[in-house]
Amino acid sequence: MIAAVLSLTLLGALLGVVLGCADRFLRVEGNPLVDEIGALMPGSNCGQCGFPGCAGAAAAIVAGSAAPTCCPPGGKALAAAVAGRLGLAVDLSALADDGPQIAGVAEELCIGCCRCSKVCPTDAIVGAAKQIHNVLREACTGCANCVDLCPTEALLLQPVPPTLPHWVMPKPLGA
Amino acid sequence: MGILTTFKDWFGNDWGVHPDDRKRPAADAAVRVMPVPERLWLPLQQHLGAPARPVVLVGQRVKKGQLLAEAQGAVSAPVHAPTSGTVAAIAEITAPHPSGLTLPAIVVDADGADEWGERVGCADPFALAPDEIGRRVAAAGVVGLGGAAFPSSVKLAGAARAGVATLIVNGSECEPYLSCDDRLMRDAAAAIVDGIRIMRHASGAARVLVGIEDNKPEALAAMAAAAASCAEIRVCRVPARYPMGSEKQLIQALSGIEVPADSRPADVGVIVHNVGTALAVRAAIRDGQPLISRLLTVNGGCVVAPGNIEVRLGTLAADVLAFAGGLHGDGLGLARRLLGGPMMGMQIPHWRVPVVKGTSGILALAADEAAAGDADPCIRCASCVRACPVGLLPLEMSARIRNDALDAAAALGLADCIACGCCAYVCPSRIPLVQYFQHAKGELAARERARLRTDATRKLAAQRQERLAREASEKAAAAARRKAERAAQQSAAEKLVQGEPA
Amino acid sequence: MNPNAFAAAPVASPHAHGGGSVARTMRHVQLALLPATLHGFWLYGWPSFLLWLLTILACVGWEALALRLAGGRRVGAVLHDGSALLTGWLLAMTLPPWAPWWVAVVGGFIAIVVGKQVFGGLGQNVFNPAMVARVALLVSFPLPLTQWVAPLAQPAPGFVDALQRFLGGAPVPDAMTSATLLGHARTELSRGVDLMQVLAGAPPSSLSWLGERAGSFGEAGALLLLAGGGYLLAVGVIRWHAPFAVLAGLAVPAAIAHAVDPARYLDAGSHLLSGAAMLGAFFIATDYVTSPSTVPGRLLFGAGVGLLTWIIRSWGGYPEGMAFAVLLMNALTPTIDRCVRPRILGRDRRGRPLDLPPGSPRQ
């Protein structure tokens, strides 16, 4: 009885010391996963996720306080990549992803105030003062920063229309 | 089939399937030529590669064979007017594509005169330089007529550059129902052989192998007779087995060469062209005729008078069907509308879809011909493994795709899938395997595009941050400079004030 | 909404189908089992028929219950595929012909609920359900599972008599019991009697082809099972690789060992014709769900089943080892499937693209 208690206590103490040493000498400063996930994020720091920038969102995802699906501009593709990297099971079908969205300017409403172009994280809005602005489709991440600022509600997020070369065969039903 | 093949089959090399070919009686009916309809819709993209760019204006009068849209980019093909008339519009029309999306097309209203424009033929094509033939083929807009619609001139030029030894002419036509290649070989064997010789000249190949499945004895006999005088052309009988007409399978069956997965046939010294393409090349070189019409099969249980019909490109499938005698009971028993064959063809939502260069058939299948029914669970019978001509494990791949593990499916060789449909054809559980694979391929491509886009936007965001920082520091520097200048001015003024009394 | 869009989601190619179905496959297998089954009825009389019937009813009943409890939408459609019926049939073939009613009901429960539905239903199970039930019954209830009635036992019970015996669970009268060849050999060997003496009085093995001997309900008609297997090969439901490998894996070591020490080891013919060798080779080792999906994998799997059967028969604690061997190899099936993969066209076995052949233009 006493031998058993003693041996277990000893074993516990020994392993405790080993763990303590490991914590002291093998400590990793910062989580490399955060950087890795951060590299996957859009990097536009748009703030739609509610975290301070993409690095903040990456840290929150790694910490588990945010879902891999929290990034709207990244959409399904990003969620799948992040979940794959973290080994998480994510229900992608639950993600409200109507395909990627981009901003569009209603030309009859735009007054050329330049407010939107100042906040665009990727400089996707072009246009000088008093000129009608336009959105570069290739550069817009659909972060919606500009939408709220527009005084005439000329900016709206629109789904990217499906095109022939980019069309994807739907997954079979009833599967 | 030799003893060795039989022996290999015993040990599991019996790839492919033997579907009921249903080619007759349509294959035995004489070819009908459809008159030019009142209006033609010519999509700007009828080929693999970049779409063509229109060079005509709305309202302009065009002659038959006149260039409507020019090729742009290295892999592209021009579009020509199939008849004389007026350009009515450049409008959207439903694409010959399973999505049912539209694509831009040049609309030509026929004037009924069907009057040719200028044509530059050539009496002796063998006097032309090979690259000149390539240029003329490119200008005529000839693409592979077997279905893939890859620009033929690109293939010929690539073959000449690579120095291929063998030209394989694909007359196997392994898809059920389709018989247009069969019909061409029976009716125009001499012209096809002439076209083959021109292609051989252009590609620089030493020998030509013509592969024809043994379920087409008439075509085999006609081609053998026509090629009898050409020592370098050999007409070969290949066993009827789907997908024998698939490029890599045909190459292996005829020449024994297995094309490596990351290479093209030209890399191993082989190019493959369709028999229809040979005819189009001949017309382009000898008569200077661009590709403005093609032979296609109208077939299926719902068609009143199935057969092969010579159709101008841009004709709507609805008009072709009407010419072919319409559908039984006005399409009451129609289960599926298809362009191409039943194994790899695509479903279309309605008949207002134009015939393009790659349209080999229009099928109206009745309910008892079309695959349908709910999928049962996979019983792992491995029929799909046996049937797969590429050596994949369709059951394993589809199980992974079903659980959205697309990367795991890719690791099993999804990219090597040729979507031939053998696996789904034999599946006793009727699992839509090909749909799983196409979905996964599309989804993986979309993810790759999203990744590239994210990389690009991240770069833009970083550049913007850099610019903002630079502007801020420039502003700060300017402010400091102004402050210093002001301070200097002030002190100078003070000095002036102080010094004034002195 | 785009007016051009499909009313329903688009359907991908192929638009033609070969016409095969799960139900059709199962019907072929049932047809192949029929001759041996009828032969069994003739040999063992009404009790065997009742056992056969109840085992099948139990399996179908448990399947229906499990599907309903799982909330499946297509209970009727799934039952229609005939897989539960086939499982029950195969299980009945492996039971002692005069086993009591509760063996059938418990066996059906183990086969369908524990062996199949717990894993997720058709196509998901790791182990062959009939073999799971057979082994579980043998280990749990050794007595009723090893009472072999002599073939054509006299007096043959009438229907009412058989029903009473079946429901009452009375043991087989001693006068009517008999030992299987493998069981007999095992018992005598353990008593120290060598096989030469044991088999001296036994009928020649050529008689075994006709199956007039004691044993499981379905194992007697080896020739009829072989004919059933031949039918399945002919209609293409099974392929020759797995059965051939099972029989070879059993016969080759048996022949070698018998040649070395005939007093200790049975000859290959006795092994092939006894016990569940034929049933196992043509109907169990060819089970789609629990066997590998590639040709080399099936050869490996079958050889493993045959070899393990011979090892268990020769040195194990039970006289018959087919069921154990099948279960052991079932457990290896996912590993075999992972390791043995077909070569992809244009790639080598490791999945790397082939080298260009010598003399090709772009090397």
mmCIF file of N, CA and C in Angstrom, chain B residues 10 14 94 98 100 102 162-163 249 252 258-264 267-269 336 338 342-343 345 347-350 369-371 375-376 378-382 386 390-393 412 416 421 424-425 427-430 434-435, chain C residues 2 4-6 9-22 25-26 74 122-123 236 239-241 288-289 291-295 298-299 333 337-338 341-347 353-357 360-362:
data_model
loop_
_atom_site.group_PDB
_atom_site.id
_atom_site.type_symbol
_atom_site.label_atom_id
_atom_site.label_comp_id
_atom_site.label_asym_id
_atom_site.label_seq_id
_atom_site.Cartn_x
_atom_site.Cartn_y
_atom_site.Cartn_z
ATOM 1 N N TRP B 10 -8.123 -10.931 -67.819
ATOM 2 C CA TRP B 10 -8.372 -11.829 -66.705
ATOM 3 C C TRP B 10 -7.848 -11.254 -65.407
ATOM 4 N N ASP B 14 -9.481 -5.147 -67.825
ATOM 5 C CA ASP B 14 -10.597 -5.017 -68.759
ATOM 6 C C ASP B 14 -11.354 -3.714 -68.503
ATOM 7 N N THR B 94 -28.602 30.980 -74.961
ATOM 8 C CA THR B 94 -28.263 29.892 -74.041
ATOM 9 C C THR B 94 -27.100 29.088 -74.589
ATOM 10 N N PRO B 98 -24.038 22.579 -69.605
ATOM 11 C CA PRO B 98 -25.030 22.088 -68.639
ATOM 12 C C PRO B 98 -25.540 23.145 -67.662
ATOM 13 N N GLY B 100 -26.841 26.029 -68.317
ATOM 14 C CA GLY B 100 -27.975 26.795 -68.792
ATOM 15 C C GLY B 100 -27.707 28.289 -68.816
ATOM 16 N N THR B 102 -25.990 31.879 -70.304
ATOM 17 C CA THR B 102 -25.954 32.387 -71.678
ATOM 18 C C THR B 102 -24.540 32.794 -72.044
ATOM 19 N N ALA B 162 7.303 19.801 -82.324
ATOM 20 C CA ALA B 162 7.811 18.720 -81.495
ATOM 21 C C ALA B 162 8.396 17.595 -82.343
ATOM 22 N N GLY B 163 8.046 17.546 -83.634
ATOM 23 C CA GLY B 163 8.552 16.487 -84.492
ATOM 24 C C GLY B 163 7.893 15.149 -84.227
ATOM 25 N N GLN B 249 -6.509 6.555 -74.487
ATOM 26 C CA GLN B 249 -6.866 5.156 -74.647
ATOM 27 C C GLN B 249 -6.616 4.707 -76.088
ATOM 28 N N GLN B 252 -2.957 4.275 -76.808
ATOM 29 C CA GLN B 252 -2.413 3.042 -76.251
ATOM 30 C C GLN B 252 -2.862 1.828 -77.064
ATOM 31 N N GLU B 258 1.988 4.548 -73.778
ATOM 32 C CA GLU B 258 1.209 5.095 -72.677
ATOM 33 C C GLU B 258 1.685 6.525 -72.431
ATOM 34 N N VAL B 259 0.779 7.471 -72.604
ATOM 35 C CA VAL B 259 1.176 8.872 -72.463
ATOM 36 C C VAL B 259 1.310 9.202 -70.973
ATOM 37 N N PRO B 260 2.466 9.696 -70.532
ATOM 38 C CA PRO B 260 2.611 10.047 -69.108
ATOM 39 C C PRO B 260 1.581 11.074 -68.678
ATOM 40 N N ALA B 261 1.230 11.028 -67.399
ATOM 41 C CA ALA B 261 0.109 11.819 -66.909
ATOM 42 C C ALA B 261 0.318 13.315 -67.086
ATOM 43 N N ASP B 262 1.537 13.786 -66.987
ATOM 44 C CA ASP B 262 1.753 15.233 -67.060
ATOM 45 C C ASP B 262 2.171 15.667 -68.464
ATOM 46 N N SER B 263 2.068 14.784 -69.441
ATOM 47 C CA SER B 263 2.517 15.127 -70.787
ATOM 48 C C SER B 263 1.344 15.125 -71.750
ATOM 49 N N ARG B 264 1.602 15.782 -72.904
ATOM 50 C CA ARG B 264 0.607 15.713 -73.961
ATOM 51 C C ARG B 264 1.049 14.658 -74.977
ATOM 52 N N ASP B 267 4.229 15.088 -76.848
ATOM 53 C CA ASP B 267 5.497 14.866 -76.166
ATOM 54 C C ASP B 267 6.048 13.470 -76.416
ATOM 55 N N VAL B 268 5.143 12.509 -76.696
ATOM 56 C CA VAL B 268 5.629 11.161 -76.992
ATOM 57 C C VAL B 268 5.588 10.883 -78.490
ATOM 58 N N GLY B 269 5.401 11.943 -79.276
ATOM 59 C CA GLY B 269 5.491 11.789 -80.723
ATOM 60 C C GLY B 269 4.204 11.378 -81.404
ATOM 61 N N ARG B 336 -35.053 13.601 -71.616
ATOM 62 C CA ARG B 336 -33.816 14.359 -71.512
ATOM 63 C C ARG B 336 -33.389 14.919 -72.858
ATOM 64 N N LEU B 338 -30.219 16.316 -74.921
ATOM 65 C CA LEU B 338 -28.764 16.246 -74.822
ATOM 66 C C LEU B 338 -28.105 16.825 -76.057
ATOM 67 N N PRO B 342 -24.684 10.151 -75.051
ATOM 68 C CA PRO B 342 -25.262 9.954 -73.722
ATOM 69 C C PRO B 342 -24.220 9.732 -72.636
ATOM 70 N N MET B 343 -22.992 9.366 -72.993
ATOM 71 C CA MET B 343 -22.017 9.088 -71.953
ATOM 72 C C MET B 343 -21.321 10.360 -71.467
ATOM 73 N N GLY B 345 -22.116 13.596 -73.111
ATOM 74 C CA GLY B 345 -22.808 14.781 -73.600
ATOM 75 C C GLY B 345 -23.409 15.588 -72.460
ATOM 76 N N GLN B 347 -26.613 17.899 -70.762
ATOM 77 C CA GLN B 347 -28.039 18.157 -70.745
ATOM 78 C C GLN B 347 -28.250 19.643 -71.002
ATOM 79 N N ILE B 348 -29.252 19.978 -71.789
ATOM 80 C CA ILE B 348 -29.567 21.390 -72.010
ATOM 81 C C ILE B 348 -31.001 21.640 -71.557
ATOM 82 N N PRO B 349 -31.295 22.871 -71.116
ATOM 83 C CA PRO B 349 -32.606 23.127 -70.516
ATOM 84 C C PRO B 349 -33.739 23.207 -71.521
ATOM 85 N N HIS B 350 -33.447 23.571 -72.767
ATOM 86 C CA HIS B 350 -34.484 23.670 -73.794
ATOM 87 C C HIS B 350 -33.782 23.571 -75.141
ATOM 88 N N GLU B 369 -34.688 5.293 -71.874
ATOM 89 C CA GLU B 369 -33.297 5.336 -72.320
ATOM 90 C C GLU B 369 -32.416 6.122 -71.365
ATOM 91 N N ALA B 370 -33.024 7.018 -70.596
ATOM 92 C CA ALA B 370 -32.226 7.938 -69.792
ATOM 93 C C ALA B 370 -32.007 7.367 -68.395
ATOM 94 N N ALA B 371 -30.785 7.528 -67.901
ATOM 95 C CA ALA B 371 -30.479 7.090 -66.540
ATOM 96 C C ALA B 371 -31.238 7.975 -65.571
ATOM 97 N N ALA B 375 -30.287 7.464 -55.854
ATOM 98 C CA ALA B 375 -29.074 6.706 -55.577
ATOM 99 C C ALA B 375 -29.249 5.887 -54.304
ATOM 100 N N ASP B 376 -28.799 4.630 -54.349
ATOM 101 C CA ASP B 376 -28.746 3.786 -53.160
ATOM 102 C C ASP B 376 -27.364 3.957 -52.532
ATOM 103 N N CYS B 378 -23.625 3.042 -51.488
ATOM 104 C CA CYS B 378 -22.571 2.280 -52.172
ATOM 105 C C CYS B 378 -22.393 0.942 -51.473
ATOM 106 N N ILE B 379 -22.389 -0.152 -52.248
ATOM 107 C CA ILE B 379 -22.177 -1.466 -51.641
ATOM 108 C C ILE B 379 -20.748 -1.945 -51.897
ATOM 109 N N ARG B 380 -19.896 -1.056 -52.343
ATOM 110 C CA ARG B 380 -18.483 -1.345 -52.554
ATOM 111 C C ARG B 380 -18.273 -2.530 -53.495
ATOM 112 N N CYS B 381 -19.119 -2.651 -54.511
ATOM 113 C CA CYS B 381 -19.008 -3.795 -55.400
ATOM 114 C C CYS B 381 -17.793 -3.663 -56.305
ATOM 115 N N ALA B 382 -17.250 -2.438 -56.386
ATOM 116 C CA ALA B 382 -16.035 -2.193 -57.169
ATOM 117 C C ALA B 382 -16.228 -2.395 -58.663
ATOM 118 N N ARG B 386 -13.374 -1.618 -61.727
ATOM 119 C CA ARG B 386 -13.110 -2.452 -62.889
ATOM 120 C C ARG B 386 -13.306 -1.670 -64.183
ATOM 121 N N VAL B 390 -8.927 4.633 -66.490
ATOM 122 C CA VAL B 390 -7.723 5.335 -66.045
ATOM 123 C C VAL B 390 -7.088 4.622 -64.851
ATOM 124 N N GLY B 391 -7.842 3.730 -64.215
ATOM 125 C CA GLY B 391 -7.285 3.040 -63.057
ATOM 126 C C GLY B 391 -7.507 3.785 -61.752
ATOM 127 N N LEU B 392 -8.614 4.507 -61.656
ATOM 128 C CA LEU B 392 -8.910 5.223 -60.413
ATOM 129 C C LEU B 392 -9.810 4.368 -59.525
ATOM 130 N N LEU B 393 -10.071 4.871 -58.319
ATOM 131 C CA LEU B 393 -10.982 4.214 -57.378
ATOM 132 C C LEU B 393 -12.200 5.117 -57.198
ATOM 133 N N LEU B 412 -6.297 11.064 -54.357
ATOM 134 C CA LEU B 412 -6.568 9.768 -54.971
ATOM 135 C C LEU B 412 -6.514 9.836 -56.500
ATOM 136 N N ASP B 416 -6.846 13.080 -62.700
ATOM 137 C CA ASP B 416 -6.646 12.187 -63.828
ATOM 138 C C ASP B 416 -7.965 11.691 -64.409
ATOM 139 N N GLY B 421 -17.557 8.559 -67.690
ATOM 140 C CA GLY B 421 -18.866 8.096 -67.255
ATOM 141 C C GLY B 421 -19.000 6.590 -67.113
ATOM 142 N N ALA B 424 -20.220 5.549 -63.449
ATOM 143 C CA ALA B 424 -21.627 5.770 -63.140
ATOM 144 C C ALA B 424 -22.516 4.871 -63.988
ATOM 145 N N TYR B 425 -22.044 4.523 -65.192
ATOM 146 C CA TYR B 425 -22.831 3.658 -66.075
ATOM 147 C C TYR B 425 -23.015 2.280 -65.466
ATOM 148 N N CYS B 427 -22.618 1.503 -62.175
ATOM 149 C CA CYS B 427 -22.908 1.497 -60.737
ATOM 150 C C CYS B 427 -24.292 0.914 -60.452
ATOM 151 N N PRO B 428 -24.379 -0.210 -59.711
ATOM 152 C CA PRO B 428 -25.693 -0.777 -59.430
ATOM 153 C C PRO B 428 -26.505 0.094 -58.476
ATOM 154 N N SER B 429 -25.816 0.939 -57.709
ATOM 155 C CA SER B 429 -26.523 1.828 -56.782
ATOM 156 C C SER B 429 -26.901 3.144 -57.453
ATOM 157 N N ARG B 430 -26.582 3.307 -58.717
ATOM 158 C CA ARG B 430 -26.896 4.510 -59.480
ATOM 159 C C ARG B 430 -26.396 5.781 -58.805
ATOM 160 N N VAL B 434 -19.916 10.744 -61.659
ATOM 161 C CA VAL B 434 -19.275 11.783 -62.467
ATOM 162 C C VAL B 434 -19.658 13.164 -61.954
ATOM 163 N N GLN B 435 -20.903 13.275 -61.485
ATOM 164 C CA GLN B 435 -21.317 14.572 -60.961
ATOM 165 C C GLN B 435 -20.501 14.933 -59.713
ATOM 166 N N ASN C 2 -33.332 33.312 -63.647
ATOM 167 C CA ASN C 2 -32.949 33.180 -65.035
ATOM 168 C C ASN C 2 -33.948 32.269 -65.758
ATOM 169 N N ASN C 4 -33.705 30.774 -68.393
ATOM 170 C CA ASN C 4 -33.070 29.665 -69.086
ATOM 171 C C ASN C 4 -32.702 28.527 -68.154
ATOM 172 N N ALA C 5 -32.737 28.814 -66.839
ATOM 173 C CA ALA C 5 -32.243 27.818 -65.898
ATOM 174 C C ALA C 5 -33.139 26.586 -65.907
ATOM 175 N N PHE C 6 -32.574 25.480 -65.432
ATOM 176 C CA PHE C 6 -33.325 24.242 -65.340
ATOM 177 C C PHE C 6 -34.384 24.363 -64.255
ATOM 178 N N ALA C 9 -32.169 20.859 -60.587
ATOM 179 C CA ALA C 9 -30.721 20.994 -60.709
ATOM 180 C C ALA C 9 -30.247 20.204 -61.928
ATOM 181 N N PRO C 10 -29.191 20.683 -62.594
ATOM 182 C CA PRO C 10 -28.713 19.956 -63.777
ATOM 183 C C PRO C 10 -28.190 18.575 -63.397
ATOM 184 N N VAL C 11 -28.318 17.643 -64.322
ATOM 185 C CA VAL C 11 -27.830 16.285 -64.113
ATOM 186 C C VAL C 11 -26.587 16.113 -64.961
ATOM 187 N N ALA C 12 -25.531 15.615 -64.339
ATOM 188 C CA ALA C 12 -24.293 15.424 -65.083
ATOM 189 C C ALA C 12 -24.372 14.146 -65.895
ATOM 190 N N SER C 13 -23.477 14.029 -66.871
ATOM 191 C CA SER C 13 -23.370 12.801 -67.635
ATOM 192 C C SER C 13 -22.864 11.692 -66.714
ATOM 193 N N PRO C 14 -22.957 10.445 -67.023
ATOM 194 C CA PRO C 14 -23.587 9.891 -68.212
ATOM 195 C C PRO C 14 -25.100 9.871 -68.092
ATOM 196 N N HIS C 15 -25.749 9.937 -69.252
ATOM 197 C CA HIS C 15 -27.206 9.945 -69.259
ATOM 198 C C HIS C 15 -27.758 8.572 -69.602
ATOM 199 N N ALA C 16 -26.868 7.608 -69.737
ATOM 200 C CA ALA C 16 -27.289 6.229 -69.962
ATOM 201 C C ALA C 16 -26.837 5.401 -68.774
ATOM 202 N N HIS C 17 -27.505 4.287 -68.553
ATOM 203 C CA HIS C 17 -27.128 3.428 -67.435
ATOM 204 C C HIS C 17 -27.169 1.974 -67.860
ATOM 205 N N GLY C 18 -26.262 1.191 -67.295
ATOM 206 C CA GLY C 18 -26.143 -0.213 -67.682
ATOM 207 C C GLY C 18 -27.287 -1.080 -67.229
ATOM 208 N N GLY C 19 -28.108 -0.592 -66.307
ATOM 209 C CA GLY C 19 -29.291 -1.344 -65.910
ATOM 210 C C GLY C 19 -29.114 -2.208 -64.682
ATOM 211 N N GLY C 20 -27.901 -2.259 -64.156
ATOM 212 C CA GLY C 20 -27.699 -3.063 -62.952
ATOM 213 C C GLY C 20 -28.334 -2.389 -61.745
ATOM 214 N N SER C 21 -28.630 -3.181 -60.710
ATOM 215 C CA SER C 21 -29.134 -2.591 -59.477
ATOM 216 C C SER C 21 -28.740 -3.498 -58.323
ATOM 217 N N VAL C 22 -28.776 -2.944 -57.126
ATOM 218 C CA VAL C 22 -28.423 -3.715 -55.947
ATOM 219 C C VAL C 22 -29.364 -4.908 -55.811
ATOM 220 N N THR C 25 -28.506 -7.723 -58.186
ATOM 221 C CA THR C 25 -27.339 -8.465 -57.735
ATOM 222 C C THR C 25 -27.721 -9.452 -56.637
ATOM 223 N N MET C 26 -28.500 -8.955 -55.662
ATOM 224 C CA MET C 26 -28.876 -9.812 -54.540
ATOM 225 C C MET C 26 -29.724 -10.984 -55.032
ATOM 226 N N ARG C 74 -36.664 5.911 -46.375
ATOM 227 C CA ARG C 74 -37.014 4.982 -47.447
ATOM 228 C C ARG C 74 -36.953 3.544 -46.939
ATOM 229 N N LEU C 122 -26.286 -0.609 -44.948
ATOM 230 C CA LEU C 122 -25.710 -1.275 -46.117
ATOM 231 C C LEU C 122 -24.465 -0.534 -46.617
ATOM 232 N N GLY C 123 -23.409 -1.283 -46.815
ATOM 233 C CA GLY C 123 -22.207 -0.716 -47.396
ATOM 234 C C GLY C 123 -21.242 -0.117 -46.394
ATOM 235 N N GLY C 236 -21.517 -12.667 -63.947
ATOM 236 C CA GLY C 236 -20.654 -11.515 -63.677
ATOM 237 C C GLY C 236 -20.914 -10.840 -62.346
ATOM 238 N N ARG C 239 -16.250 -12.209 -59.358
ATOM 239 C CA ARG C 239 -15.135 -12.509 -60.244
ATOM 240 C C ARG C 239 -14.325 -13.629 -59.604
ATOM 241 N N TRP C 240 -13.513 -14.279 -60.402
ATOM 242 C CA TRP C 240 -12.908 -15.532 -59.959
ATOM 243 C C TRP C 240 -11.812 -15.352 -58.925
ATOM 244 N N HIS C 241 -11.288 -14.139 -58.793
ATOM 245 C CA HIS C 241 -10.062 -13.964 -58.016
ATOM 246 C C HIS C 241 -10.198 -14.400 -56.561
ATOM 247 N N TYR C 288 -19.238 -8.034 -51.340
ATOM 248 C CA TYR C 288 -18.701 -6.767 -51.849
ATOM 249 C C TYR C 288 -18.218 -5.852 -50.735
ATOM 250 N N VAL C 289 -19.083 -5.706 -49.724
ATOM 251 C CA VAL C 289 -18.854 -4.644 -48.750
ATOM 252 C C VAL C 289 -17.570 -4.871 -47.960
ATOM 253 N N SER C 291 -14.919 -6.963 -48.613
ATOM 254 C CA SER C 291 -13.696 -7.461 -49.245
ATOM 255 C C SER C 291 -13.061 -6.330 -50.058
ATOM 256 N N PRO C 292 -11.783 -6.440 -50.372
ATOM 257 C CA PRO C 292 -11.101 -5.344 -51.071
ATOM 258 C C PRO C 292 -11.685 -5.083 -52.459
ATOM 259 N N SER C 293 -11.395 -3.903 -53.000
ATOM 260 C CA SER C 293 -12.027 -3.545 -54.261
ATOM 261 C C SER C 293 -11.107 -3.736 -55.467
ATOM 262 N N THR C 294 -9.862 -4.096 -55.272
ATOM 263 C CA THR C 294 -8.976 -4.285 -56.419
ATOM 264 C C THR C 294 -8.692 -5.768 -56.609
ATOM 265 N N VAL C 295 -8.267 -6.115 -57.812
ATOM 266 C CA VAL C 295 -7.980 -7.518 -58.119
ATOM 267 C C VAL C 295 -6.826 -8.068 -57.273
ATOM 268 N N ARG C 298 -8.026 -8.567 -53.809
ATOM 269 C CA ARG C 298 -8.914 -9.713 -53.614
ATOM 270 C C ARG C 298 -8.128 -11.017 -53.571
ATOM 271 N N LEU C 299 -7.089 -11.114 -54.399
ATOM 272 C CA LEU C 299 -6.261 -12.315 -54.363
ATOM 273 C C LEU C 299 -5.612 -12.454 -52.979
ATOM 274 N N THR C 333 -9.221 -5.658 -44.438
ATOM 275 C CA THR C 333 -9.636 -5.130 -45.734
ATOM 276 C C THR C 333 -9.324 -3.642 -45.931
ATOM 277 N N ASP C 337 -7.020 -2.262 -48.884
ATOM 278 C CA ASP C 337 -7.493 -1.271 -49.850
ATOM 279 C C ASP C 337 -6.620 -0.028 -49.863
ATOM 280 N N ARG C 338 -6.045 0.288 -48.717
ATOM 281 C CA ARG C 338 -5.190 1.469 -48.655
ATOM 282 C C ARG C 338 -3.854 1.195 -49.345
ATOM 283 N N ARG C 341 -3.475 -0.409 -54.551
ATOM 284 C CA ARG C 341 -4.294 0.461 -55.396
ATOM 285 C C ARG C 341 -3.929 0.214 -56.835
ATOM 286 N N PRO C 342 -4.908 0.355 -57.733
ATOM 287 C CA PRO C 342 -4.567 0.180 -59.143
ATOM 288 C C PRO C 342 -3.620 1.272 -59.607
ATOM 289 N N ARG C 343 -2.872 0.963 -60.645
ATOM 290 C CA ARG C 343 -1.972 1.957 -61.205
ATOM 291 C C ARG C 343 -2.781 2.891 -62.100
ATOM 292 N N ILE C 344 -2.597 4.184 -61.914
ATOM 293 C CA ILE C 344 -3.313 5.155 -62.732
ATOM 294 C C ILE C 344 -2.619 5.266 -64.079
ATOM 295 N N LEU C 345 -3.432 5.333 -65.136
ATOM 296 C CA LEU C 345 -2.876 5.416 -66.494
ATOM 297 C C LEU C 345 -1.921 6.607 -66.588
ATOM 298 N N GLY C 346 -0.734 6.357 -67.095
ATOM 299 C CA GLY C 346 0.237 7.436 -67.258
ATOM 300 C C GLY C 346 1.026 7.741 -65.997
ATOM 301 N N ARG C 347 0.801 6.929 -64.947
ATOM 302 C CA ARG C 347 1.561 7.144 -63.711
ATOM 303 C C ARG C 347 2.153 5.816 -63.270
ATOM 304 N N PRO C 353 4.137 10.758 -62.473
ATOM 305 C CA PRO C 353 3.978 10.577 -63.918
ATOM 306 C C PRO C 353 5.086 9.691 -64.475
ATOM 307 N N LEU C 354 4.744 8.900 -65.486
ATOM 308 C CA LEU C 354 5.732 8.035 -66.123
ATOM 309 C C LEU C 354 6.798 8.878 -66.794
ATOM 310 N N ASP C 355 7.960 8.287 -66.978
ATOM 311 C CA ASP C 355 8.978 8.944 -67.795
ATOM 312 C C ASP C 355 8.563 8.829 -69.249
ATOM 313 N N LEU C 356 9.026 9.804 -70.050
ATOM 314 C CA LEU C 356 8.729 9.730 -71.477
ATOM 315 C C LEU C 356 9.478 8.540 -72.046
ATOM 316 N N PRO C 357 8.851 7.799 -72.977
ATOM 317 C CA PRO C 357 9.559 6.656 -73.546
ATOM 318 C C PRO C 357 10.777 7.126 -74.326
ATOM 319 N N SER C 360 11.223 9.680 -77.697
ATOM 320 C CA SER C 360 10.134 10.614 -77.923
ATOM 321 C C SER C 360 10.711 12.020 -78.080
ATOM 322 N N PRO C 361 9.990 12.860 -78.796
ATOM 323 C CA PRO C 361 10.550 14.160 -79.196
ATOM 324 C C PRO C 361 10.939 15.037 -78.013
ATOM 325 N N ARG C 362 10.116 15.063 -76.967
ATOM 326 C CA ARG C 362 10.390 16.039 -75.901
ATOM 327 C C ARG C 362 10.887 15.308 -74.670
#
